[in-house]
mmCIF file with all atom_site columns, C-alpha atoms in Angstrom:
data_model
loop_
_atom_site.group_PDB
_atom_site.id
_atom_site.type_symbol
_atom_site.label_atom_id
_atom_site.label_alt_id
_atom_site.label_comp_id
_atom_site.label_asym_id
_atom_site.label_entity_id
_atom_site.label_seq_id
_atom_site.pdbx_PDB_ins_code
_atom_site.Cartn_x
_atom_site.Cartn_y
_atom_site.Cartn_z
_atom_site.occupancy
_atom_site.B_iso_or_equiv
_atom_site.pdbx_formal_charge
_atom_site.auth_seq_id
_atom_site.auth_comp_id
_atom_site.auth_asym_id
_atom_site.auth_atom_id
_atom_site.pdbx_PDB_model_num
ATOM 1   C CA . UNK N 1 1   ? -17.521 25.219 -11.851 1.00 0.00 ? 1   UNK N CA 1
ATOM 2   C CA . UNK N 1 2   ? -20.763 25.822 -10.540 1.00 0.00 ? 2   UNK N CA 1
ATOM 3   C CA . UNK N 1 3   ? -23.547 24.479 -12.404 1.00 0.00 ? 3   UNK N CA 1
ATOM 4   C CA . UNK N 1 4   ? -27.409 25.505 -12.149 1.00 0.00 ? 4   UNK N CA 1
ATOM 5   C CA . UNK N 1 5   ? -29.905 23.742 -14.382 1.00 0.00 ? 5   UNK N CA 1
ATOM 6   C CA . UNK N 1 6   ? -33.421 24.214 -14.919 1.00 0.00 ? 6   UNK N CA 1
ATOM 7   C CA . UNK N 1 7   ? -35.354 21.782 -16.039 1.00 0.00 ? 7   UNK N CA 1
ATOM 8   C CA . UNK N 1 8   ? -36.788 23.509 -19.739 1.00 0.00 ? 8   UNK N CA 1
ATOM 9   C CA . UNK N 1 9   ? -35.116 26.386 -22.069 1.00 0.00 ? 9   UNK N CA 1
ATOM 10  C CA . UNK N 1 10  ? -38.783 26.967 -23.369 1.00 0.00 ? 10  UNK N CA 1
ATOM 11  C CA . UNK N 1 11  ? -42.182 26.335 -22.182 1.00 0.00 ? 11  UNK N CA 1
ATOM 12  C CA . UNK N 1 12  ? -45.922 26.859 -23.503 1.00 0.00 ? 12  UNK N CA 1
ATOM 13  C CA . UNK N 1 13  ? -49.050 26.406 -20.870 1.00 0.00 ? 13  UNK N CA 1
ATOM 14  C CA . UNK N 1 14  ? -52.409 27.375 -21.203 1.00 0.00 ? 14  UNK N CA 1
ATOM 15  C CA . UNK N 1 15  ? -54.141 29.675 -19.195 1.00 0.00 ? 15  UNK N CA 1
ATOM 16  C CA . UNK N 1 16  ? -55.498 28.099 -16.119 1.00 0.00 ? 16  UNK N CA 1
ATOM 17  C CA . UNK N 1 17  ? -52.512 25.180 -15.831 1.00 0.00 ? 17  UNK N CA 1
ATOM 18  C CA . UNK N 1 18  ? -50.699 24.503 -12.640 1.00 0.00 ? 18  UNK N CA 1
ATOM 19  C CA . UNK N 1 19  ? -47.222 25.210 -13.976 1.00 0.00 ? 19  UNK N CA 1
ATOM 20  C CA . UNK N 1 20  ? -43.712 23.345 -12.084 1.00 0.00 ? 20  UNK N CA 1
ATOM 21  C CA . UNK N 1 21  ? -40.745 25.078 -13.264 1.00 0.00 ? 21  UNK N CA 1
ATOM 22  C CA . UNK N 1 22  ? -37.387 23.384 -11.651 1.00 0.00 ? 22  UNK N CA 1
ATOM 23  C CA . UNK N 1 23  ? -34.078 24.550 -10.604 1.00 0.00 ? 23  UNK N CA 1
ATOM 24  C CA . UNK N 1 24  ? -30.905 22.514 -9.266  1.00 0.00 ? 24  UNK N CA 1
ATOM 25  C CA . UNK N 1 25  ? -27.983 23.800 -8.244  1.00 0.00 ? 25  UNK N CA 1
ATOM 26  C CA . UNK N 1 26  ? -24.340 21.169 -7.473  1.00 0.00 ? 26  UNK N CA 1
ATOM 27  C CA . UNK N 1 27  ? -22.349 23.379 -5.173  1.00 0.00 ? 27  UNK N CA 1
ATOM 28  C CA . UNK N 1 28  ? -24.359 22.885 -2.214  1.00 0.00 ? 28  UNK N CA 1
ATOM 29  C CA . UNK N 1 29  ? -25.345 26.836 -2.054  1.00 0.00 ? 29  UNK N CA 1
ATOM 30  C CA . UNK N 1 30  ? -27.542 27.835 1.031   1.00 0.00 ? 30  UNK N CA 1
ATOM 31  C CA . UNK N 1 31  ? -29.353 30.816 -0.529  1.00 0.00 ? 31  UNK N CA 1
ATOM 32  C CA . UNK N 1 32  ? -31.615 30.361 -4.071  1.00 0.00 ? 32  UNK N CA 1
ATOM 33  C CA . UNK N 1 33  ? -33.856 32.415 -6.104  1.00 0.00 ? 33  UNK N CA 1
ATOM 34  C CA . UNK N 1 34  ? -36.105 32.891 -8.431  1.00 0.00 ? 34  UNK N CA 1
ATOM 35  C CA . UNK N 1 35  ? -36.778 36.139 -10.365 1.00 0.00 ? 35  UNK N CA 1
ATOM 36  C CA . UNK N 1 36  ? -38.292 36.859 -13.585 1.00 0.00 ? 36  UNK N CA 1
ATOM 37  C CA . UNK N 1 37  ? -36.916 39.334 -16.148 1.00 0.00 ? 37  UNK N CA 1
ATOM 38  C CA . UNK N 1 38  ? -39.679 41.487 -18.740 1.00 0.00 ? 38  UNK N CA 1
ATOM 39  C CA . UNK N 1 39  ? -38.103 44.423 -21.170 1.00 0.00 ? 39  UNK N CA 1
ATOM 40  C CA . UNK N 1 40  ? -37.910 47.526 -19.454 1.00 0.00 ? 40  UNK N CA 1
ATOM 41  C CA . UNK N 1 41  ? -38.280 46.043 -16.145 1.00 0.00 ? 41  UNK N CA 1
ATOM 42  C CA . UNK N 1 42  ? -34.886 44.463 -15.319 1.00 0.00 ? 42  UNK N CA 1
ATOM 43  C CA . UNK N 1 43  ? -34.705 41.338 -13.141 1.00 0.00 ? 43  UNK N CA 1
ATOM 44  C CA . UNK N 1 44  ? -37.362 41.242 -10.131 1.00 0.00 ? 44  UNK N CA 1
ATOM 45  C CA . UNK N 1 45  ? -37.107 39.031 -7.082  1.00 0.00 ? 45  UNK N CA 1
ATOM 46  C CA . UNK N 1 46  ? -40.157 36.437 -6.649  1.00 0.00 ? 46  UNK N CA 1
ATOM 47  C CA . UNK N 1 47  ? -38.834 34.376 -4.023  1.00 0.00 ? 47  UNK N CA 1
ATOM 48  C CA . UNK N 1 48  ? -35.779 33.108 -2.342  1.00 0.00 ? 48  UNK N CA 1
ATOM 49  C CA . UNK N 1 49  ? -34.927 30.355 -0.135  1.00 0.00 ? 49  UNK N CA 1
ATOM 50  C CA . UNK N 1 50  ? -32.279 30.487 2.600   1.00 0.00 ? 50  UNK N CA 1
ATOM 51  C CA . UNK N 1 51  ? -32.298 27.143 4.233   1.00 0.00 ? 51  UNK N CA 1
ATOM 52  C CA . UNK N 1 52  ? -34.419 23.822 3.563   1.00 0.00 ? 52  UNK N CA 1
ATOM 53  C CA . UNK N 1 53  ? -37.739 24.576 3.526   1.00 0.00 ? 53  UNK N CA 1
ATOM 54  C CA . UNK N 1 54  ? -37.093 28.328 4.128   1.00 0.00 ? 54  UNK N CA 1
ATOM 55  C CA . UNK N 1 55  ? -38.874 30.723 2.277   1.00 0.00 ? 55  UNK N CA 1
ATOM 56  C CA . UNK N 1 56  ? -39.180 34.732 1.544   1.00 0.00 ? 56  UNK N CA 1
ATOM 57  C CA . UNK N 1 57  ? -41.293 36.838 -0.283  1.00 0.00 ? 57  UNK N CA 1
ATOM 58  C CA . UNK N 1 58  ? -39.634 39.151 -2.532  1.00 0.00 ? 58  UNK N CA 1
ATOM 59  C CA . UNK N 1 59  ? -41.237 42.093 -4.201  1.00 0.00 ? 59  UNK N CA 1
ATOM 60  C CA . UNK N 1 60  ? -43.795 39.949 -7.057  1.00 0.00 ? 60  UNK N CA 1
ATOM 61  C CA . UNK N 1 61  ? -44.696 37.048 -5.356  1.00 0.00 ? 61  UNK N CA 1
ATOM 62  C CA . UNK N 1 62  ? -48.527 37.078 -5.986  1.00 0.00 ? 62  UNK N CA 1
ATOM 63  C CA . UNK N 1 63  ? -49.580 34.282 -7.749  1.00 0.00 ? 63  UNK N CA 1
ATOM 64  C CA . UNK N 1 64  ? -46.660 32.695 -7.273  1.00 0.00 ? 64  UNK N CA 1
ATOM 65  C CA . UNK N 1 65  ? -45.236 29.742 -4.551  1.00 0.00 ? 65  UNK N CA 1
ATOM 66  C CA . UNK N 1 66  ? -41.903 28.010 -3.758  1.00 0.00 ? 66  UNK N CA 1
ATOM 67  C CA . UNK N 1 67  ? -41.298 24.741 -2.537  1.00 0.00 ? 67  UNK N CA 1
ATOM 68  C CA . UNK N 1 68  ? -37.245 23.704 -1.090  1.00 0.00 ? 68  UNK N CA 1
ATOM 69  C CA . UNK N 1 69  ? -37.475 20.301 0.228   1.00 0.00 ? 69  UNK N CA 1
ATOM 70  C CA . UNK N 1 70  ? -33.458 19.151 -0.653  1.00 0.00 ? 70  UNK N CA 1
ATOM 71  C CA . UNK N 1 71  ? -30.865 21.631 -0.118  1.00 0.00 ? 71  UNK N CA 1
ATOM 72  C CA . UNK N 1 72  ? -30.148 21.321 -4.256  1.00 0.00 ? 72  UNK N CA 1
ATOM 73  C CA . UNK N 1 73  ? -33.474 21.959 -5.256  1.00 0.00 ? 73  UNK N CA 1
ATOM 74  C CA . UNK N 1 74  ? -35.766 24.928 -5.487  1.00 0.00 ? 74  UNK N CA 1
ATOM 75  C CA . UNK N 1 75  ? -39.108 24.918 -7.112  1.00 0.00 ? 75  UNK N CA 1
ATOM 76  C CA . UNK N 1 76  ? -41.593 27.449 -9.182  1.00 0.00 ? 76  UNK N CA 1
ATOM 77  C CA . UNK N 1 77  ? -45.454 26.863 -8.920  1.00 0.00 ? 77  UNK N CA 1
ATOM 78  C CA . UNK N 1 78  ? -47.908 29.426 -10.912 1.00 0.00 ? 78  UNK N CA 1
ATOM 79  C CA . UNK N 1 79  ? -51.085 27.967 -9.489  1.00 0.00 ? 79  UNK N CA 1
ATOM 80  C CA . UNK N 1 80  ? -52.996 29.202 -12.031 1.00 0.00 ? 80  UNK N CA 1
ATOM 81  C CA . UNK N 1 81  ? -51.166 30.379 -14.786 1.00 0.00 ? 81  UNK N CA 1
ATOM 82  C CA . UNK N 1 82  ? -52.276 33.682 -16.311 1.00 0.00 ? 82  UNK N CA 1
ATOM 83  C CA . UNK N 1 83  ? -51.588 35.555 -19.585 1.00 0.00 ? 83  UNK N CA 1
ATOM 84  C CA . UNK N 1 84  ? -49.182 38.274 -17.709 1.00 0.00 ? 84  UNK N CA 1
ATOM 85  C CA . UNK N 1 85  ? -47.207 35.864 -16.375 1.00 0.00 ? 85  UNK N CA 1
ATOM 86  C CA . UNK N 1 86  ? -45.582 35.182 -19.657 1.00 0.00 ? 86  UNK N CA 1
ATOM 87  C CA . UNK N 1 87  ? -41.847 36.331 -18.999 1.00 0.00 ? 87  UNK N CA 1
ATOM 88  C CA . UNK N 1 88  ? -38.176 34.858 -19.099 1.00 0.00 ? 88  UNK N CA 1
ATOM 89  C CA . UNK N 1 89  ? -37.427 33.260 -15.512 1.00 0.00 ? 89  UNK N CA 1
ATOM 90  C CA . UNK N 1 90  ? -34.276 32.930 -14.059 1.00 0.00 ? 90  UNK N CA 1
ATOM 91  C CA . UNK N 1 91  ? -32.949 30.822 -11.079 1.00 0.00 ? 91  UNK N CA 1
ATOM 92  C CA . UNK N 1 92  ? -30.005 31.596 -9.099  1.00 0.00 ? 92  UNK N CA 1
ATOM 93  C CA . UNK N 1 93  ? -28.187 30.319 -6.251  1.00 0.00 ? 93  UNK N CA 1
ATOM 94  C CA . UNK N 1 94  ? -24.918 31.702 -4.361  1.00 0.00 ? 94  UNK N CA 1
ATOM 95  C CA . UNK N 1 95  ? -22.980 30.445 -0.812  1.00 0.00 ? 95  UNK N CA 1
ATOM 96  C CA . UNK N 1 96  ? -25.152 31.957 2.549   1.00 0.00 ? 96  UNK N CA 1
ATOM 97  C CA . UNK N 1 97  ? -22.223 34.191 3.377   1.00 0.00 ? 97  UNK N CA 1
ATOM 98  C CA . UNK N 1 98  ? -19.534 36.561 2.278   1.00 0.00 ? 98  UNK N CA 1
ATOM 99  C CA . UNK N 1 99  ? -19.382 38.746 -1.308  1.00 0.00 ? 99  UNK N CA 1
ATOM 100 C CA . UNK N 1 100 ? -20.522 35.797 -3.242  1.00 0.00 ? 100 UNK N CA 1
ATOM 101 C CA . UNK N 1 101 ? -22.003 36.721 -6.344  1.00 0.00 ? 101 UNK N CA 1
ATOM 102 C CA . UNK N 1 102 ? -25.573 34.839 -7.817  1.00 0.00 ? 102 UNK N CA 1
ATOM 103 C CA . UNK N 1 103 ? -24.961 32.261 -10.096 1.00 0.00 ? 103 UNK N CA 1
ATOM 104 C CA . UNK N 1 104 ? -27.388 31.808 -12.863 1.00 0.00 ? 104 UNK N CA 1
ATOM 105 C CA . UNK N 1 105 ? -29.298 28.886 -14.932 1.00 0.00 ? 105 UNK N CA 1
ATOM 106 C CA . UNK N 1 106 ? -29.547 29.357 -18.325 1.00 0.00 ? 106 UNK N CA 1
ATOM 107 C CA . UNK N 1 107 ? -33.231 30.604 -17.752 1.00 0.00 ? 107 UNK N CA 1
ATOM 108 C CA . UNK N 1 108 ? -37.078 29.284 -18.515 1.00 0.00 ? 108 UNK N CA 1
ATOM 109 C CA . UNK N 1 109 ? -38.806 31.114 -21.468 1.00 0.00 ? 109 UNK N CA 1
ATOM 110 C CA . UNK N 1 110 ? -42.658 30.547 -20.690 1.00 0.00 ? 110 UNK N CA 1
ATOM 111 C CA . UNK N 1 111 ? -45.229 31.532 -22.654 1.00 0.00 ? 111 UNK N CA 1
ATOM 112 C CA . UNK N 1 112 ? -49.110 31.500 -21.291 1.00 0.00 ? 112 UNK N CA 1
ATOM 113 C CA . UNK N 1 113 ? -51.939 31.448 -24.097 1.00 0.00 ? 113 UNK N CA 1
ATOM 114 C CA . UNK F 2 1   ? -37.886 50.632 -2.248  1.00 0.00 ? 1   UNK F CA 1
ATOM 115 C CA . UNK F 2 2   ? -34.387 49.909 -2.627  1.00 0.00 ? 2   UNK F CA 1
ATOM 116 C CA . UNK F 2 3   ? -33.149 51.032 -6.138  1.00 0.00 ? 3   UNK F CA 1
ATOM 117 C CA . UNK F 2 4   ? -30.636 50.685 -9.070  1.00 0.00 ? 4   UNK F CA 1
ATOM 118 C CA . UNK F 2 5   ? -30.558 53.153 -11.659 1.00 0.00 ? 5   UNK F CA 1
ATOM 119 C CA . UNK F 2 6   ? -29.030 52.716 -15.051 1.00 0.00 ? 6   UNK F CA 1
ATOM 120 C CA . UNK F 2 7   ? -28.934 54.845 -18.578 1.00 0.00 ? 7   UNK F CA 1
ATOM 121 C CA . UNK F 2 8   ? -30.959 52.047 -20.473 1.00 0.00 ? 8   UNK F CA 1
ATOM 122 C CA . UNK F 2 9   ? -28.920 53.676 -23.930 1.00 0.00 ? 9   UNK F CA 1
ATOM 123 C CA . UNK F 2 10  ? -28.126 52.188 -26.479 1.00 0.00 ? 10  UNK F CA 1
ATOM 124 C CA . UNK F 2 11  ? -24.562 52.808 -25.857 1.00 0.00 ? 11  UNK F CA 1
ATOM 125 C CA . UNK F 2 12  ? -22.720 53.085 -29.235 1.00 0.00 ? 12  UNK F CA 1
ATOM 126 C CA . UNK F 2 13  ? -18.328 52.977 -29.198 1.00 0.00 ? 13  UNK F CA 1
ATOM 127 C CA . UNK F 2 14  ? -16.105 52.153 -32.070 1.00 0.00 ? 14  UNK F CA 1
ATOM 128 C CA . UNK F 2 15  ? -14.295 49.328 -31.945 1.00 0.00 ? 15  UNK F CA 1
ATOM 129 C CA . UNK F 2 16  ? -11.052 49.743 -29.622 1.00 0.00 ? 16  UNK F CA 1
ATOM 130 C CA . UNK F 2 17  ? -12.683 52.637 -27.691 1.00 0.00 ? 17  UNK F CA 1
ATOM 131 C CA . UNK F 2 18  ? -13.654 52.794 -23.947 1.00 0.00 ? 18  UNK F CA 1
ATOM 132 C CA . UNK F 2 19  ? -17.428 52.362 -22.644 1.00 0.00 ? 19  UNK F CA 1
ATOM 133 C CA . UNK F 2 20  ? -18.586 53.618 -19.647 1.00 0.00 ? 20  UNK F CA 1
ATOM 134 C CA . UNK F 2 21  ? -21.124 52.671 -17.835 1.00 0.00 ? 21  UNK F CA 1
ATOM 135 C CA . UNK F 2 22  ? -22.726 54.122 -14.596 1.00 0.00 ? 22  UNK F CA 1
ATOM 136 C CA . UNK F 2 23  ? -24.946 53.042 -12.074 1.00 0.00 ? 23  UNK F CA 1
ATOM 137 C CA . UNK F 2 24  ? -26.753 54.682 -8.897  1.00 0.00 ? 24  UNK F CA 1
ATOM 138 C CA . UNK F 2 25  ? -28.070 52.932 -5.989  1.00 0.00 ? 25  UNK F CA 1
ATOM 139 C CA . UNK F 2 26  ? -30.630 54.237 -3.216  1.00 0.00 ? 26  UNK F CA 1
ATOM 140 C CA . UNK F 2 27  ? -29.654 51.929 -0.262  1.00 0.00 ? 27  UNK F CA 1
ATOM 141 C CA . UNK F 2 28  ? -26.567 53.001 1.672   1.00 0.00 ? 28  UNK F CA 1
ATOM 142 C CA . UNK F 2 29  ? -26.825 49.971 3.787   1.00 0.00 ? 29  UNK F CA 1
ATOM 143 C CA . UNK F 2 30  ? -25.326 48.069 0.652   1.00 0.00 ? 30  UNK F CA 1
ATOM 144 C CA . UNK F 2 31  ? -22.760 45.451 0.820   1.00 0.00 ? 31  UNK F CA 1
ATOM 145 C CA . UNK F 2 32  ? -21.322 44.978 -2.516  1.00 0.00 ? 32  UNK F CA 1
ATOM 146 C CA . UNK F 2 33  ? -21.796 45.793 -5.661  1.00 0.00 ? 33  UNK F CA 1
ATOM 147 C CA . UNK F 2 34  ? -21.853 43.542 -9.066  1.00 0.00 ? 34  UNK F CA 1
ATOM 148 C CA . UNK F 2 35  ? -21.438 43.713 -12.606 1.00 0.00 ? 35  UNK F CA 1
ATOM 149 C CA . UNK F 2 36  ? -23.118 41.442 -14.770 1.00 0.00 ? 36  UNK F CA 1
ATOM 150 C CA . UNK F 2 37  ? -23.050 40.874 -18.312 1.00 0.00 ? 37  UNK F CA 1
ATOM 151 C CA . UNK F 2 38  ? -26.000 39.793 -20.553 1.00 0.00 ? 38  UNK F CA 1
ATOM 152 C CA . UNK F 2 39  ? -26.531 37.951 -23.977 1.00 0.00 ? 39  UNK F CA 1
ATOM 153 C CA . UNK F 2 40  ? -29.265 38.504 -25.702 1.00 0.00 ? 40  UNK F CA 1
ATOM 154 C CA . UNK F 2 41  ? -31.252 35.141 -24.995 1.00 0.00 ? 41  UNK F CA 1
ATOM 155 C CA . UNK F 2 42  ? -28.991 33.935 -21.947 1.00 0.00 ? 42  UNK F CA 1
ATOM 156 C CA . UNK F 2 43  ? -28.805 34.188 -18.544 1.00 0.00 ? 43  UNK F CA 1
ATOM 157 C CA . UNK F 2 44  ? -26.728 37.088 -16.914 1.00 0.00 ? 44  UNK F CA 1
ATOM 158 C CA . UNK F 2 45  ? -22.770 36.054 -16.093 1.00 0.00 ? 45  UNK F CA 1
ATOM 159 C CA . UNK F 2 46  ? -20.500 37.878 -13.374 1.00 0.00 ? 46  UNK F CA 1
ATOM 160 C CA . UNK F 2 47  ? -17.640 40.445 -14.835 1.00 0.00 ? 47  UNK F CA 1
ATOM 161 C CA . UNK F 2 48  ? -16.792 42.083 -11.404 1.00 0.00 ? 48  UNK F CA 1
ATOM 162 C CA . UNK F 2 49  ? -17.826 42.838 -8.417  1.00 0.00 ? 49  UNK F CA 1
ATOM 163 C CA . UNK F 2 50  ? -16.790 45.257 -5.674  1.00 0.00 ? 50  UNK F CA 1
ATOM 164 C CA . UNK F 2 51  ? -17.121 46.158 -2.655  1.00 0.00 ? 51  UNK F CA 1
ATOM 165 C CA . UNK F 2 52  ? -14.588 48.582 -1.070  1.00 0.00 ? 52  UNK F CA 1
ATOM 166 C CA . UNK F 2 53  ? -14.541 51.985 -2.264  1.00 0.00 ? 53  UNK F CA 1
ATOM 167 C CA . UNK F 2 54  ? -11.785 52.913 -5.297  1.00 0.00 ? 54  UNK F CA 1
ATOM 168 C CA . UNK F 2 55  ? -10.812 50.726 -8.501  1.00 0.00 ? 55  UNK F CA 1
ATOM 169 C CA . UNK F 2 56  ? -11.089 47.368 -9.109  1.00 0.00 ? 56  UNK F CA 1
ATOM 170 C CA . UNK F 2 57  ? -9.638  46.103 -12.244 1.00 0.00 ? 57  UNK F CA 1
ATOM 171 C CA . UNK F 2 58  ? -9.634  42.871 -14.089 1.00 0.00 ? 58  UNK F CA 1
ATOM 172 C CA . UNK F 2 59  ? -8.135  42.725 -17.503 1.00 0.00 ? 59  UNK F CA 1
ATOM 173 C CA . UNK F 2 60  ? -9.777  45.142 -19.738 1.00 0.00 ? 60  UNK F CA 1
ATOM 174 C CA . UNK F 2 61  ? -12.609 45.871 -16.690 1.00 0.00 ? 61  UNK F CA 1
ATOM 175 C CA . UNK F 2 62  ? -12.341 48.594 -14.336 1.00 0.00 ? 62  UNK F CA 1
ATOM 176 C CA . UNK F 2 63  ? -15.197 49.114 -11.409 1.00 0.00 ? 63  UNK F CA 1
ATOM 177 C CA . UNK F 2 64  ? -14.943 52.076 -9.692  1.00 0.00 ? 64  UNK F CA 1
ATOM 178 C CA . UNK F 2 65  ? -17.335 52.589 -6.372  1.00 0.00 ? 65  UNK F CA 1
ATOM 179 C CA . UNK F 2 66  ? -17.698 55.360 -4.813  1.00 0.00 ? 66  UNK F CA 1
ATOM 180 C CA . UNK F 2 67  ? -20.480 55.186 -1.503  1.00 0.00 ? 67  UNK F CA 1
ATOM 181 C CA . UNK F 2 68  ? -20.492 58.383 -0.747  1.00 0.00 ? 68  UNK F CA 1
ATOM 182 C CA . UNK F 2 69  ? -22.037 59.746 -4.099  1.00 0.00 ? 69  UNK F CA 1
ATOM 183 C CA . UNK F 2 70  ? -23.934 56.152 -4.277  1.00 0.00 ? 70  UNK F CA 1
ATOM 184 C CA . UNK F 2 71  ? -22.251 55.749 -7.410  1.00 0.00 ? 71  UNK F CA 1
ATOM 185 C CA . UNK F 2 72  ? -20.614 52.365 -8.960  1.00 0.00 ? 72  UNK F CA 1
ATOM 186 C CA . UNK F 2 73  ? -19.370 52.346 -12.780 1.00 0.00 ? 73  UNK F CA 1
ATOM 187 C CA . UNK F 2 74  ? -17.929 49.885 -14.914 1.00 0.00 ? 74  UNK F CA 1
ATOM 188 C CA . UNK F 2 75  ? -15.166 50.989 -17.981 1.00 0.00 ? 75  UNK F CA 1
ATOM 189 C CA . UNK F 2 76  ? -14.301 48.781 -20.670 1.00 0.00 ? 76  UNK F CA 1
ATOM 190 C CA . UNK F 2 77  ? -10.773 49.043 -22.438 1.00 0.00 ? 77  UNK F CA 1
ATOM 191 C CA . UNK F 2 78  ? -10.055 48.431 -26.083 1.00 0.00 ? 78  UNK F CA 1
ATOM 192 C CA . UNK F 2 79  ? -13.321 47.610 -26.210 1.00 0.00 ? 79  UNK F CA 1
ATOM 193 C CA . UNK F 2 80  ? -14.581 44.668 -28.892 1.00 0.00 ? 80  UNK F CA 1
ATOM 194 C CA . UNK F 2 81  ? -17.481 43.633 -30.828 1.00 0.00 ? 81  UNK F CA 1
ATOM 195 C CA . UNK F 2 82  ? -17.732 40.800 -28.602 1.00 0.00 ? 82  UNK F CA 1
ATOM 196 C CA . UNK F 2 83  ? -18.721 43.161 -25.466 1.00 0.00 ? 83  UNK F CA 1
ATOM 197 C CA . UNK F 2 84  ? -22.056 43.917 -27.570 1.00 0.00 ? 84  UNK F CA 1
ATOM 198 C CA . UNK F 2 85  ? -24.656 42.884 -24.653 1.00 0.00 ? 85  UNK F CA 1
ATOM 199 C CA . UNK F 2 86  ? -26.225 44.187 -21.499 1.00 0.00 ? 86  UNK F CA 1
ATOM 200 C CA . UNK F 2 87  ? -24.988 45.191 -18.730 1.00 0.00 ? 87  UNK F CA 1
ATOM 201 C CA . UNK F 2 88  ? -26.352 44.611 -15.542 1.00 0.00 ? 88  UNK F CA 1
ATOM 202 C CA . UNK F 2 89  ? -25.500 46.365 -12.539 1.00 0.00 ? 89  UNK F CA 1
ATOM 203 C CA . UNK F 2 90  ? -26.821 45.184 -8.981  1.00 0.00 ? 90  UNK F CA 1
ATOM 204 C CA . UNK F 2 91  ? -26.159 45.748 -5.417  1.00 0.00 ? 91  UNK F CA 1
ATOM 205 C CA . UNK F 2 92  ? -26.753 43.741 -2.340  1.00 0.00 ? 92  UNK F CA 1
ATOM 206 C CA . UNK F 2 93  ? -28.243 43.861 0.859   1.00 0.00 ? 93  UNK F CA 1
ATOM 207 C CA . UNK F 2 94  ? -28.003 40.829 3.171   1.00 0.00 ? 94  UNK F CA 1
ATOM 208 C CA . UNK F 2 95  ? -29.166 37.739 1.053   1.00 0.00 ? 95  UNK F CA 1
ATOM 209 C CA . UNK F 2 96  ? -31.082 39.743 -1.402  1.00 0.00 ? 96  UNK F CA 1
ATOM 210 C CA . UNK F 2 97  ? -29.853 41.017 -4.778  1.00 0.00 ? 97  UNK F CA 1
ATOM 211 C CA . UNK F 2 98  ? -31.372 44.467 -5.978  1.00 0.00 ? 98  UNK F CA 1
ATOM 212 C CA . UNK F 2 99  ? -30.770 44.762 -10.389 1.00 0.00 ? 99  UNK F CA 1
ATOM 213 C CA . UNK F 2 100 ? -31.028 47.753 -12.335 1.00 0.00 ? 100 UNK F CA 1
ATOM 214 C CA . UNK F 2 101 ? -32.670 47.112 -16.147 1.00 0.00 ? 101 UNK F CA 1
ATOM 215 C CA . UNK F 2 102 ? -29.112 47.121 -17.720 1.00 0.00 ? 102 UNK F CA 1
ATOM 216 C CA . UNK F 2 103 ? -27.401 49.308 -20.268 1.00 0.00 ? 103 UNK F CA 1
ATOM 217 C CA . UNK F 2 104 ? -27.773 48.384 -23.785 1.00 0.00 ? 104 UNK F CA 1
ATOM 218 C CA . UNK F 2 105 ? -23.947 48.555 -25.147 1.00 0.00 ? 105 UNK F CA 1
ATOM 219 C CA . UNK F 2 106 ? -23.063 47.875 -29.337 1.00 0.00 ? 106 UNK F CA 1
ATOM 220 C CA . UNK F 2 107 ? -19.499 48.071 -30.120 1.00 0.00 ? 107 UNK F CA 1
ATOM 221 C CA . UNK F 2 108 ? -19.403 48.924 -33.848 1.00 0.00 ? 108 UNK F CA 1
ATOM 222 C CA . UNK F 2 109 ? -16.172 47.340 -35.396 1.00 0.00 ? 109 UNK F CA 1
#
């Protein structure tokens, strides 16, 4: 079975904090992502990763960055965490090619005061 | 803008009954086409996917996909209080994964 962890179910930062939120995936997937999911607004692409140390933006990444250094791991950074970046974010990973669906973690419930 | 378009509902059936629910997509350049399913509180996990136009069934899931109308829906059989989630429905398009906001579906036993 595939298996994708992140590293907290719940989280609570202050305004202002550099925030790390990690994902690991076993099944040595090429392609990961990160999107975040708010009512109404469905799941929305941040940023996924392709390769090592590949990166693309995907349609919120503003104030957001990515870091891949092992194949297994992709990681979150809100520089500067801000109020409106209080949301439920999810990490995924699938294999670079074919019909493959996404697999998901079980998610990262931040909240920003 | 590539985009999914779902009836947000709530979708209401009676216990046993068949749910349907529909999905449009914008880009015609899409590959395949998945169903996901949602707890409230979890993570979204696979029920189908699809890809070639017709039905796909598995168990009590049917997806049906039609391109040409840019249509892809997903019926439930004998459906159970257990179905009770969200329903996601997404599309992709090379390596990136386009979701619509899900349909809301209660099964009332």
């Amino acid at each position: 079975d595939v298996k994708v962890t992140q590293s907290s179910r719940y989280l609570v930062k202050r305004t202002g904090e550099k925030v790390f939120l990690e994902c690991v995936q076993d099944m040595d997937h090429e392609n990961m992502f990160w999107y975040r999911q708010d009512p109404g607004l469905g799941l929305r692409l941040i940023y996924f990763s392709y390769d090592v140390k590949m990166k693309e933006k995907g349609d919120i990444p503003e104030g957001y960055s990515v870091s891949r250094e092992k194949k297994e791991r992709f990681s979150l950074i809100l520089e500067s965490a801000s109020t409106n970046q209080t949301s439920m974010y999810l990490c995924a990973s699938r294999p670079g090619t074919g019909v493959y669906e996404q697999y998901f973690g079980p998610g990262t419930r931040l909240t920003v005061t | 803008q590539k985009e999914v378009e779902q009836n947000s509902g709530p979708l209401s059936v009676p216990e046993g009954a068949i749910a349907s629910l529909n999905c449009t997509y914008s880009d015609r350049g899409s590959q395949s086409f998945f169903w996901y399913r949602q707890y409230s509180g979890k993570s979204p996990e696979l029920i189908m996917f699809i890809y070639s136009n017709g039905d796909k069934e598995d168990g009590r899931f049917t997806a049906q996909l039609n391109k040409a109308s840019q249509y892809v829906s997903l019926l439930i059989r004998d459906s159970q209080p257990s179905d009770s989630a969200t329903y996601l429905c997404a599309f992709r398009t090379g390596n990136q994964f386009y979701f619509g906001t899900g349909t809301s579906l209660t099964v009332i036993p």
